[in-house]
Coordinates of N, CA and C and ligand atoms in Angstrom, one line a residue:
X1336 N 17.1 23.9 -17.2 CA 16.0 22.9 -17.0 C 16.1 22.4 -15.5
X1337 N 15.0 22.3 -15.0 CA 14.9 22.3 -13.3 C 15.3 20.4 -13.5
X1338 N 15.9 20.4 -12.7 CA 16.2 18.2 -12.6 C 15.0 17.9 -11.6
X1339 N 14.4 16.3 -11.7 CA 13.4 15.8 -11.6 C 13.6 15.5 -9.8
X1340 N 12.7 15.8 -9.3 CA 12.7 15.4 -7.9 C 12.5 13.9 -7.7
X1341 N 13.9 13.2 -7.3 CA 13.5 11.7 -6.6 C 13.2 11.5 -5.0
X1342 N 12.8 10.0 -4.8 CA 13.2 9.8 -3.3 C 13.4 8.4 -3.7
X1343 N 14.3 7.5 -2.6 CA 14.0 6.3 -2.8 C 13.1 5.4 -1.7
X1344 N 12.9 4.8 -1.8 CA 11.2 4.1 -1.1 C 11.9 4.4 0.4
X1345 N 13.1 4.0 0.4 CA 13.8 3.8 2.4 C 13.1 5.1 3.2
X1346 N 13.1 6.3 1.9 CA 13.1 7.4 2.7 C 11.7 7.8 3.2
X1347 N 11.2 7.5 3.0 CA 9.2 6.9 3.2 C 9.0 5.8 3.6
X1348 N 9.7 5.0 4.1 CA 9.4 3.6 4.3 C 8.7 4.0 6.2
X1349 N 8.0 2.6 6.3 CA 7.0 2.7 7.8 C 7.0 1.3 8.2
X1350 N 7.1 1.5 9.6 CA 6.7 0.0 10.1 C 5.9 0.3 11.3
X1351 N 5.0 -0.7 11.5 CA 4.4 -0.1 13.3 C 3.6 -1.6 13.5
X1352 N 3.3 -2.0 14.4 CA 2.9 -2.8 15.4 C 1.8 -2.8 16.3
X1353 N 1.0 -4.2 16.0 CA -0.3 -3.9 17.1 C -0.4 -5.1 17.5
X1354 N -1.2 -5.3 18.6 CA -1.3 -6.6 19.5 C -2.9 -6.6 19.3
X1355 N -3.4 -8.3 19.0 CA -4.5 -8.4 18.9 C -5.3 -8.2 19.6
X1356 N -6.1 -7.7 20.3 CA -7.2 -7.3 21.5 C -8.7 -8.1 21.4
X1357 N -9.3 -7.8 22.4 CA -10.9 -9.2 22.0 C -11.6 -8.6 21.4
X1358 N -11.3 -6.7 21.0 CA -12.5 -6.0 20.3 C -12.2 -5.7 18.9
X1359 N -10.8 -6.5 18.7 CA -10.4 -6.7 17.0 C -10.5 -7.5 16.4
X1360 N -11.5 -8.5 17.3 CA -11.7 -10.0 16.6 C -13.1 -9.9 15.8
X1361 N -12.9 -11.2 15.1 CA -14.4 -11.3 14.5 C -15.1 -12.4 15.5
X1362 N -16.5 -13.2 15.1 CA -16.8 -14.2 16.0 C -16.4 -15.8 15.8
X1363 N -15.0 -15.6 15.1 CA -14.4 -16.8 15.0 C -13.1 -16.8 16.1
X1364 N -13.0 -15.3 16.4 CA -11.8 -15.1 17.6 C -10.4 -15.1 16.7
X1365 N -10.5 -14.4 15.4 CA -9.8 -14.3 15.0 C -9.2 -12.5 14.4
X1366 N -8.4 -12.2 14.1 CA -8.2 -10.6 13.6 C -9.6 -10.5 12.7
X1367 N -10.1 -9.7 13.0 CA -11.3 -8.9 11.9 C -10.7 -8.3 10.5
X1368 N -11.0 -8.7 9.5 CA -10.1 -8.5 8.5 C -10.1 -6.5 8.1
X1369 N -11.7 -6.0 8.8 CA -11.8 -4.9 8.4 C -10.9 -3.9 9.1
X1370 N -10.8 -4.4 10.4 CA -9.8 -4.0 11.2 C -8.3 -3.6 10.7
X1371 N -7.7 -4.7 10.3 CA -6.7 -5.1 9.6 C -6.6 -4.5 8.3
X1372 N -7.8 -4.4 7.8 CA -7.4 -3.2 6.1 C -7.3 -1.7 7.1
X1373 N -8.3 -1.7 8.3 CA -7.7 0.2 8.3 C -6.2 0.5 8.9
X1374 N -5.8 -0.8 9.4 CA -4.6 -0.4 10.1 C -3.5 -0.5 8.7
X1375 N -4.0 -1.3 7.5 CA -3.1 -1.2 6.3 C -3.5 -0.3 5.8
X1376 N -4.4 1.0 5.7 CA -4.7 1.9 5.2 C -3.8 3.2 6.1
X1377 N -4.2 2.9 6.9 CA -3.1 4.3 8.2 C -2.0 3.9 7.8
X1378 N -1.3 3.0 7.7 CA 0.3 2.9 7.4 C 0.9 3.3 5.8
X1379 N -0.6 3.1 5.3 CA -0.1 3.2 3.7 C -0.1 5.0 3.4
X1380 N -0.8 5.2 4.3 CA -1.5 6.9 4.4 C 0.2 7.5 4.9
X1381 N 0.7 7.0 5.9 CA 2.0 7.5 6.3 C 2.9 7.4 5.5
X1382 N 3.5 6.5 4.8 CA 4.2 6.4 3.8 C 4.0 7.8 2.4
X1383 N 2.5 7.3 1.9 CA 2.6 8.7 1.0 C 2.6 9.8 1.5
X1384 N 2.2 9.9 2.6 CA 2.4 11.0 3.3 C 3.8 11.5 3.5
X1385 N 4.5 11.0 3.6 CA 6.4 11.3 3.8 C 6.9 11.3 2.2
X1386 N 6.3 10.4 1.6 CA 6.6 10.5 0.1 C 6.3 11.7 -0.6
X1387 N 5.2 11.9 -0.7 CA 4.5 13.0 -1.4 C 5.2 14.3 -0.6
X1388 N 4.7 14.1 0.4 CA 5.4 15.5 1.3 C 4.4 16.9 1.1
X1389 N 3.0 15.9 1.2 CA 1.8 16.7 0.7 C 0.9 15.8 0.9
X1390 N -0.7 16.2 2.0 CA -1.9 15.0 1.3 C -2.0 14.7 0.1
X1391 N -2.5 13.0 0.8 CA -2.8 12.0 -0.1 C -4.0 11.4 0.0
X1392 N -4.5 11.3 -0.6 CA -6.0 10.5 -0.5 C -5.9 8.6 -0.7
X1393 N -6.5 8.1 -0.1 CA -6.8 6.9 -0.7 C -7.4 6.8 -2.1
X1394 N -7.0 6.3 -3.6 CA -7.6 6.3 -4.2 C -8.0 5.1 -4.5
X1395 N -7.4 3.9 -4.8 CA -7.9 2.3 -4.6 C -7.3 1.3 -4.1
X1396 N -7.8 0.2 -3.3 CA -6.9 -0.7 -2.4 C -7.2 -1.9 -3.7
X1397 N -5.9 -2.2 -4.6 CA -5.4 -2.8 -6.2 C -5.5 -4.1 -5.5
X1398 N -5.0 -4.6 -4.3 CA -4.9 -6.1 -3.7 C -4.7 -6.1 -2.5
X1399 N -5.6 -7.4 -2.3 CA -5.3 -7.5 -0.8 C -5.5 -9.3 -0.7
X1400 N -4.7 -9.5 0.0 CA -4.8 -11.1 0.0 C -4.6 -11.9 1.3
X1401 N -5.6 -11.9 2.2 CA -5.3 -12.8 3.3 C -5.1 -14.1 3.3
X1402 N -3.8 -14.3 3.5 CA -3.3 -15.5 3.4 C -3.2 -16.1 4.6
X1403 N -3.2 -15.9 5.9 CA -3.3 -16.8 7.2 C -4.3 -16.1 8.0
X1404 N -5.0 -16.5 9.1 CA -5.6 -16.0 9.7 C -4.7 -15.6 10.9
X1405 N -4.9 -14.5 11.4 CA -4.2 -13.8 12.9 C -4.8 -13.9 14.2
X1406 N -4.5 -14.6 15.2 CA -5.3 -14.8 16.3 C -4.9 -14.2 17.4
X1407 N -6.4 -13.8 18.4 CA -6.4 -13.4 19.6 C -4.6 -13.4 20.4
X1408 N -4.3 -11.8 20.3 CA -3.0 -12.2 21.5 C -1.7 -12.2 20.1
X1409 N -1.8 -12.8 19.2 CA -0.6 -12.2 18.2 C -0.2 -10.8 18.1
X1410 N 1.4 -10.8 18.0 CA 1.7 -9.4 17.5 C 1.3 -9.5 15.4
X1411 N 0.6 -8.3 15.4 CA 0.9 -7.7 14.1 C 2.0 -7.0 13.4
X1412 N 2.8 -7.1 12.9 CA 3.9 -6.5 12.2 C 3.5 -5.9 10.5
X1413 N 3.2 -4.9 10.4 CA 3.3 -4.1 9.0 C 4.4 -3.4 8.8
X1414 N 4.7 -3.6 7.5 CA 5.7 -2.6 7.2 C 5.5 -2.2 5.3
X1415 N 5.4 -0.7 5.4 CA 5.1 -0.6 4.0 C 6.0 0.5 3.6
X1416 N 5.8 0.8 1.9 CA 6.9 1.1 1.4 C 6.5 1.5 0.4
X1417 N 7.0 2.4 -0.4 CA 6.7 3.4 -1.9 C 7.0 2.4 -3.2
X1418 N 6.1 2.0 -3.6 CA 6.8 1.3 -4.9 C 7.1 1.6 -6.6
X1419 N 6.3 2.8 -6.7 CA 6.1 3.4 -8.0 C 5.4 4.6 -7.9
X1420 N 5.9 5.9 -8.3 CA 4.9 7.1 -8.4 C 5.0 7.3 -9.9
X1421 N 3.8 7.9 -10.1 CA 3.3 8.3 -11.8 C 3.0 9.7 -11.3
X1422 N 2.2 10.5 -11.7 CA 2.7 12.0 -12.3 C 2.1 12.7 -10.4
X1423 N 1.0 12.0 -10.4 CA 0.5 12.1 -9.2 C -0.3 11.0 -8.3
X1424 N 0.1 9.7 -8.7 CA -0.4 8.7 -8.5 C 0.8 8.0 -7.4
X1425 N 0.7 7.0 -6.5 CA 1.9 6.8 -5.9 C 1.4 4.7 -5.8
X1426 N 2.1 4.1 -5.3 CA 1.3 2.6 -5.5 C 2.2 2.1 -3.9
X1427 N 1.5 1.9 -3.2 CA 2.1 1.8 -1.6 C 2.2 0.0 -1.7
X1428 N 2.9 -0.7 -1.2 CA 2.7 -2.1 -0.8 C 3.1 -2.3 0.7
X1429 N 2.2 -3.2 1.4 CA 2.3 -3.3 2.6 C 2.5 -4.9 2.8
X1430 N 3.4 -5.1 3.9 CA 3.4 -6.9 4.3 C 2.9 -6.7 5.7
X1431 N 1.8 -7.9 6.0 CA 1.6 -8.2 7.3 C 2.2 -9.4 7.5
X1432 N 2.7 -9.5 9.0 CA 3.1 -10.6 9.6 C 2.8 -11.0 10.7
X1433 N 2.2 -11.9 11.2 CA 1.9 -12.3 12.6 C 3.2 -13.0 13.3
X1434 N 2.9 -12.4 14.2 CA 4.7 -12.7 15.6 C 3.5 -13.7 16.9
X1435 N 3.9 -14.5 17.0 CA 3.7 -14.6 18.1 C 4.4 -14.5 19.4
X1436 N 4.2 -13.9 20.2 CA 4.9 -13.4 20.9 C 5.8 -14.0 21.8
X1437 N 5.3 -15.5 22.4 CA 5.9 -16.1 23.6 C 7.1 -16.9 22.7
X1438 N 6.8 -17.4 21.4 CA 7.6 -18.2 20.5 C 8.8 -17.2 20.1
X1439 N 8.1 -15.9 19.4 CA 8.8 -15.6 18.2 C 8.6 -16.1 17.0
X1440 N 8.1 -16.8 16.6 CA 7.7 -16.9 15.4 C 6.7 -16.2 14.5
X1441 N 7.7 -15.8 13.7 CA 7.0 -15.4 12.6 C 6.2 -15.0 11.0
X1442 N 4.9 -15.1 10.4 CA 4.5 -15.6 9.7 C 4.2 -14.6 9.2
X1443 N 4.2 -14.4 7.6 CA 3.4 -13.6 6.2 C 2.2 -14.2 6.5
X1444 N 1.1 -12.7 6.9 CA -0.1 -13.5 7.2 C -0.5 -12.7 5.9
X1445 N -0.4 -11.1 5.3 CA -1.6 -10.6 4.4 C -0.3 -9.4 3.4
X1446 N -0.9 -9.4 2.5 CA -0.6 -8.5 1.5 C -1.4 -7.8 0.6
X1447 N -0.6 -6.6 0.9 CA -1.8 -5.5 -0.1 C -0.9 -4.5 -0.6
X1448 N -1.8 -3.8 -1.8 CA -1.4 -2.5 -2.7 C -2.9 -1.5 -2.8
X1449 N -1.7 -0.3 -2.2 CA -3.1 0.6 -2.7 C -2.2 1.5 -3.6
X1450 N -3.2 2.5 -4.5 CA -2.7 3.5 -4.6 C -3.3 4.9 -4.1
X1451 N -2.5 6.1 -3.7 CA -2.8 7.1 -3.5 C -2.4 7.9 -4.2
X1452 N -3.0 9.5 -4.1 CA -3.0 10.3 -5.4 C -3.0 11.8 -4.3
X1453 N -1.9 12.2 -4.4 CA -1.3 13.8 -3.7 C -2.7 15.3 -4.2
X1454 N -2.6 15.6 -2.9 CA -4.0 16.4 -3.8 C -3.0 18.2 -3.6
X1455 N -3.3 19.3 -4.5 CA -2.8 20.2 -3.8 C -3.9 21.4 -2.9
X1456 N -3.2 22.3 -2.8 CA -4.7 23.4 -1.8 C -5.8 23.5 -2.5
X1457 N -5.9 23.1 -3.7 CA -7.5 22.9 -4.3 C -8.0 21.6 -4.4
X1458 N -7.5 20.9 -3.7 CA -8.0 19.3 -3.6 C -8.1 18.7 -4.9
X1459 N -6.8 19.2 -5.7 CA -6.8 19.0 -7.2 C -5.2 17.8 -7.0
X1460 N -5.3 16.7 -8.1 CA -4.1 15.8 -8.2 C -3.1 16.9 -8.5
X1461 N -2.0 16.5 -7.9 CA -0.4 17.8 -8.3 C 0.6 16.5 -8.5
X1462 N 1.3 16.9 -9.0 CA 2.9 16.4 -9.1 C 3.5 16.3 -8.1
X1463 N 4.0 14.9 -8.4 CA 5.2 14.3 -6.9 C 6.6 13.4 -7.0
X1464 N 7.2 13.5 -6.3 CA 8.8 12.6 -6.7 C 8.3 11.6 -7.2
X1465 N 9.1 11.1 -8.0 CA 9.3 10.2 -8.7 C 10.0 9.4 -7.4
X1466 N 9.8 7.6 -8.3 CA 10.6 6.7 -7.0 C 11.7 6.9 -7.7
X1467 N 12.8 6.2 -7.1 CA 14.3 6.1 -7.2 C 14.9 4.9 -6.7
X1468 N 14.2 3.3 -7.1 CA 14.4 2.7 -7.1 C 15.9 1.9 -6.5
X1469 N 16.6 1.3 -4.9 CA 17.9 1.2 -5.3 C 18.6 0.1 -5.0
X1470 N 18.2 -0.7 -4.1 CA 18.0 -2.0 -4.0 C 17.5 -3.2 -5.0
X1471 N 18.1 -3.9 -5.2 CA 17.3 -5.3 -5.9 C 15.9 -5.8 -5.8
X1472 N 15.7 -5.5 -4.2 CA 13.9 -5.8 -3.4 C 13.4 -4.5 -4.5
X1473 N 13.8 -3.1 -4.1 CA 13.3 -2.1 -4.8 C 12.8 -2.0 -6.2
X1474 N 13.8 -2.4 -6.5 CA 13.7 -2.6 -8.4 C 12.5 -3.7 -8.4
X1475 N 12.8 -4.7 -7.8 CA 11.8 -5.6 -8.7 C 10.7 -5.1 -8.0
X1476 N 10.2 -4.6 -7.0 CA 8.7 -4.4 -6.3 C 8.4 -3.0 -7.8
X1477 N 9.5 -2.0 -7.9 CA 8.9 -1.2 -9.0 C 8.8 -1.9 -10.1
X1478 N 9.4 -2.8 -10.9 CA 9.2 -3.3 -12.0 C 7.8 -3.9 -12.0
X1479 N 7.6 -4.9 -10.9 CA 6.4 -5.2 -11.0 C 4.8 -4.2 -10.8
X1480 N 5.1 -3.3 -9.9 CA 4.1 -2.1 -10.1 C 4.0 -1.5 -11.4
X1481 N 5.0 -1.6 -12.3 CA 4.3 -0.9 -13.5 C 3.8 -2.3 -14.4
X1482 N 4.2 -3.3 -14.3 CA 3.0 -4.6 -14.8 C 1.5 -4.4 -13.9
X1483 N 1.9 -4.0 -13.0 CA 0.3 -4.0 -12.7 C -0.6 -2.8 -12.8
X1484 N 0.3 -2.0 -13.0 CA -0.1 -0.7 -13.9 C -1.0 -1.0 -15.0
X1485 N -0.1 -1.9 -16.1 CA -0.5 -1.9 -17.3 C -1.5 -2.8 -17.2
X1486 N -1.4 -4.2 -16.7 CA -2.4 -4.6 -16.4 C -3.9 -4.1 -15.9
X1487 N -3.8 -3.3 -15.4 CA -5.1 -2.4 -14.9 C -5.5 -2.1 -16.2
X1488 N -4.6 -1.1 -16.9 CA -5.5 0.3 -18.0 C -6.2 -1.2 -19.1
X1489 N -5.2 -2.7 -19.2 CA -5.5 -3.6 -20.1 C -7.1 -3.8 -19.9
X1490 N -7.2 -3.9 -18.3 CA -8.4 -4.6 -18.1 C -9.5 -3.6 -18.1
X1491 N -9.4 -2.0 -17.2 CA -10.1 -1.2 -18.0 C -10.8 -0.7 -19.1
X1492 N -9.7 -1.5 -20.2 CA -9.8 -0.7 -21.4 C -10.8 -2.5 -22.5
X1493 N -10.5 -3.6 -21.8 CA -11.5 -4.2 -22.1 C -12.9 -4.0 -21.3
X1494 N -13.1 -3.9 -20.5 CA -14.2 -3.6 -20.4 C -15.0 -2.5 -20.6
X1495 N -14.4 -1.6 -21.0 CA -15.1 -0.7 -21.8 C -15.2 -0.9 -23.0
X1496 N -14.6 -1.9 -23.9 CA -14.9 -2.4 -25.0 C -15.6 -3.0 -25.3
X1497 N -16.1 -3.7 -23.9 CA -17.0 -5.1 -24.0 C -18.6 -4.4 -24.0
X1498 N -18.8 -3.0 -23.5 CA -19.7 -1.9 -23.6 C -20.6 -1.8 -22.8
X1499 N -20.4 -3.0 -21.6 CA -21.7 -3.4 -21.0 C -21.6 -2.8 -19.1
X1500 N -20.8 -2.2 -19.2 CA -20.5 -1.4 -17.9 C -21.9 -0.8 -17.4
Ligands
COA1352 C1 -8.4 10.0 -6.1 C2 -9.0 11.3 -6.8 C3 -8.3 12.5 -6.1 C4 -8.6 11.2 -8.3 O1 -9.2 12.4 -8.8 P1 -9.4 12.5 -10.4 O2 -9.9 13.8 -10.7 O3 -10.2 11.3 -10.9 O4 -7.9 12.4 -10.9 P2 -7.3 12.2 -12.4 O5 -8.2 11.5 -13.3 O6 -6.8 13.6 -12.7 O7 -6.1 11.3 -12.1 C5 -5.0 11.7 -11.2 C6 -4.2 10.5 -10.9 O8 -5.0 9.6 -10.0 C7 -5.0 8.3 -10.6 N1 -6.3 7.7 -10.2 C8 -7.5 8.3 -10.4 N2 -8.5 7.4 -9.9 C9 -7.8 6.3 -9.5 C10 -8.3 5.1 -9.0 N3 -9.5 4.8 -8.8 N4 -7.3 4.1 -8.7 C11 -6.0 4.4 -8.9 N5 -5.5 5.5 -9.4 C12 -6.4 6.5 -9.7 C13 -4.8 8.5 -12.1 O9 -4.3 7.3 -12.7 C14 -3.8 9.6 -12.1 O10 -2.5 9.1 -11.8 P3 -1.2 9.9 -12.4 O11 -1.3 11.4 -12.1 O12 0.0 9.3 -11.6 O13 -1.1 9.6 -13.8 C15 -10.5 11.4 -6.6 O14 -11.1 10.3 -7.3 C16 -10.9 11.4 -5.1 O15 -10.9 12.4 -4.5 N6 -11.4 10.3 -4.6 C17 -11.8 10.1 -3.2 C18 -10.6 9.9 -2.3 C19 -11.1 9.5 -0.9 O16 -12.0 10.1 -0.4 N7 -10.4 8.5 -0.3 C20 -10.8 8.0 0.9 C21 -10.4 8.8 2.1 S1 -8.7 9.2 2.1

């Protein structure tokens, strides 16, 4: 019997860095939020990308929650990380932080989950490592990805009950 291919999140993990510019604002002079989901979309893309070890597609962004606004001239800090794969499904979580630069200080400005889904040469979903969970942060980020797992198919599966889709 072939043994199950793991990784653990470290080995796919990503961080990268952007400085706020005048043409990433909105007209409050603040980070453009749309901005800011593609650069949490490219990082999330990297991650399953090292994870999978095979494209990945965006298949839904599960949460996103701007919690501070980011202003003109802040560093951005992302860093994201594998939190649960299912057969071909993967669930990425990303933290933004605002640095400011002359201080150092720094703040949880946004958080999100997507998930992505590995395609193979037929742009068909294929099979991918399983996480391997090994840290305490690790474990509970997986433990909680499969509540929100379940919670999804819960909420799905009421609304198709409710018939009115
Ligand atoms: C994502 C996509 C490949 C899924 O294809 P599909 O034929 O519906 O896939 P399946 O029903 O066989 O499901 C495959 C896996 O995807 C997951 N999945 C499918 N749609 C999903 C969605 N909207 N959100 C989260 N997961 C999803 C399934 O749960 C399943 O996971 P598992 O294998 O871990 O159990 C397809 O919908 C697609 O190509 N979407 C467009 C992607 C895209 O263009 N993204 C933007 C640019 S990258």
């Amino acid at each position: 019997m072939s043994e199950e291919i793991t990784k653990s999140p470290k080995q796919s993990a990503a961080e990268t860095r952007h400085i706020v510019m005048p043409d990433h604002t909105n007209h409050y002079g603040t980070l453009f939020g749309g901005t800011l989901m593609s650069w949490i979309d490219l990082i999330a893309v990297m991650v399953a990308q090292r994870h999978c070890g095979r494209e990945a597609v965006t298949a839904s962004v599960d949460k996103l929650n701007f919690l501070e606004p980011i202003s003109l001239g802040d560093h951005v800090i992302l860093k994201a990380s594998a939190n649960y794969a299912g057969r071909s499904s993967l669930e990425i979580g990303v933290q933004v932080s605002k640095e400011n630069p002359y201080t150092g200080v720094v703040t949880r400005a946004t958080t999100a989950y997507l998930t992505f889904v590995a395609l193979d040469e037929n742009k068909r979903p294929c099979p991918i490592p399983k996480i391997k969970p090994e840290s305490d942060v690790e474990i509970r980020r997986y433990e909680n990805a499969i509540l929100r797992q379940e919670a999804n198919r819960n909420l799905i599966k009421k609304i198709k009950d409710n018939g009115k889709v």
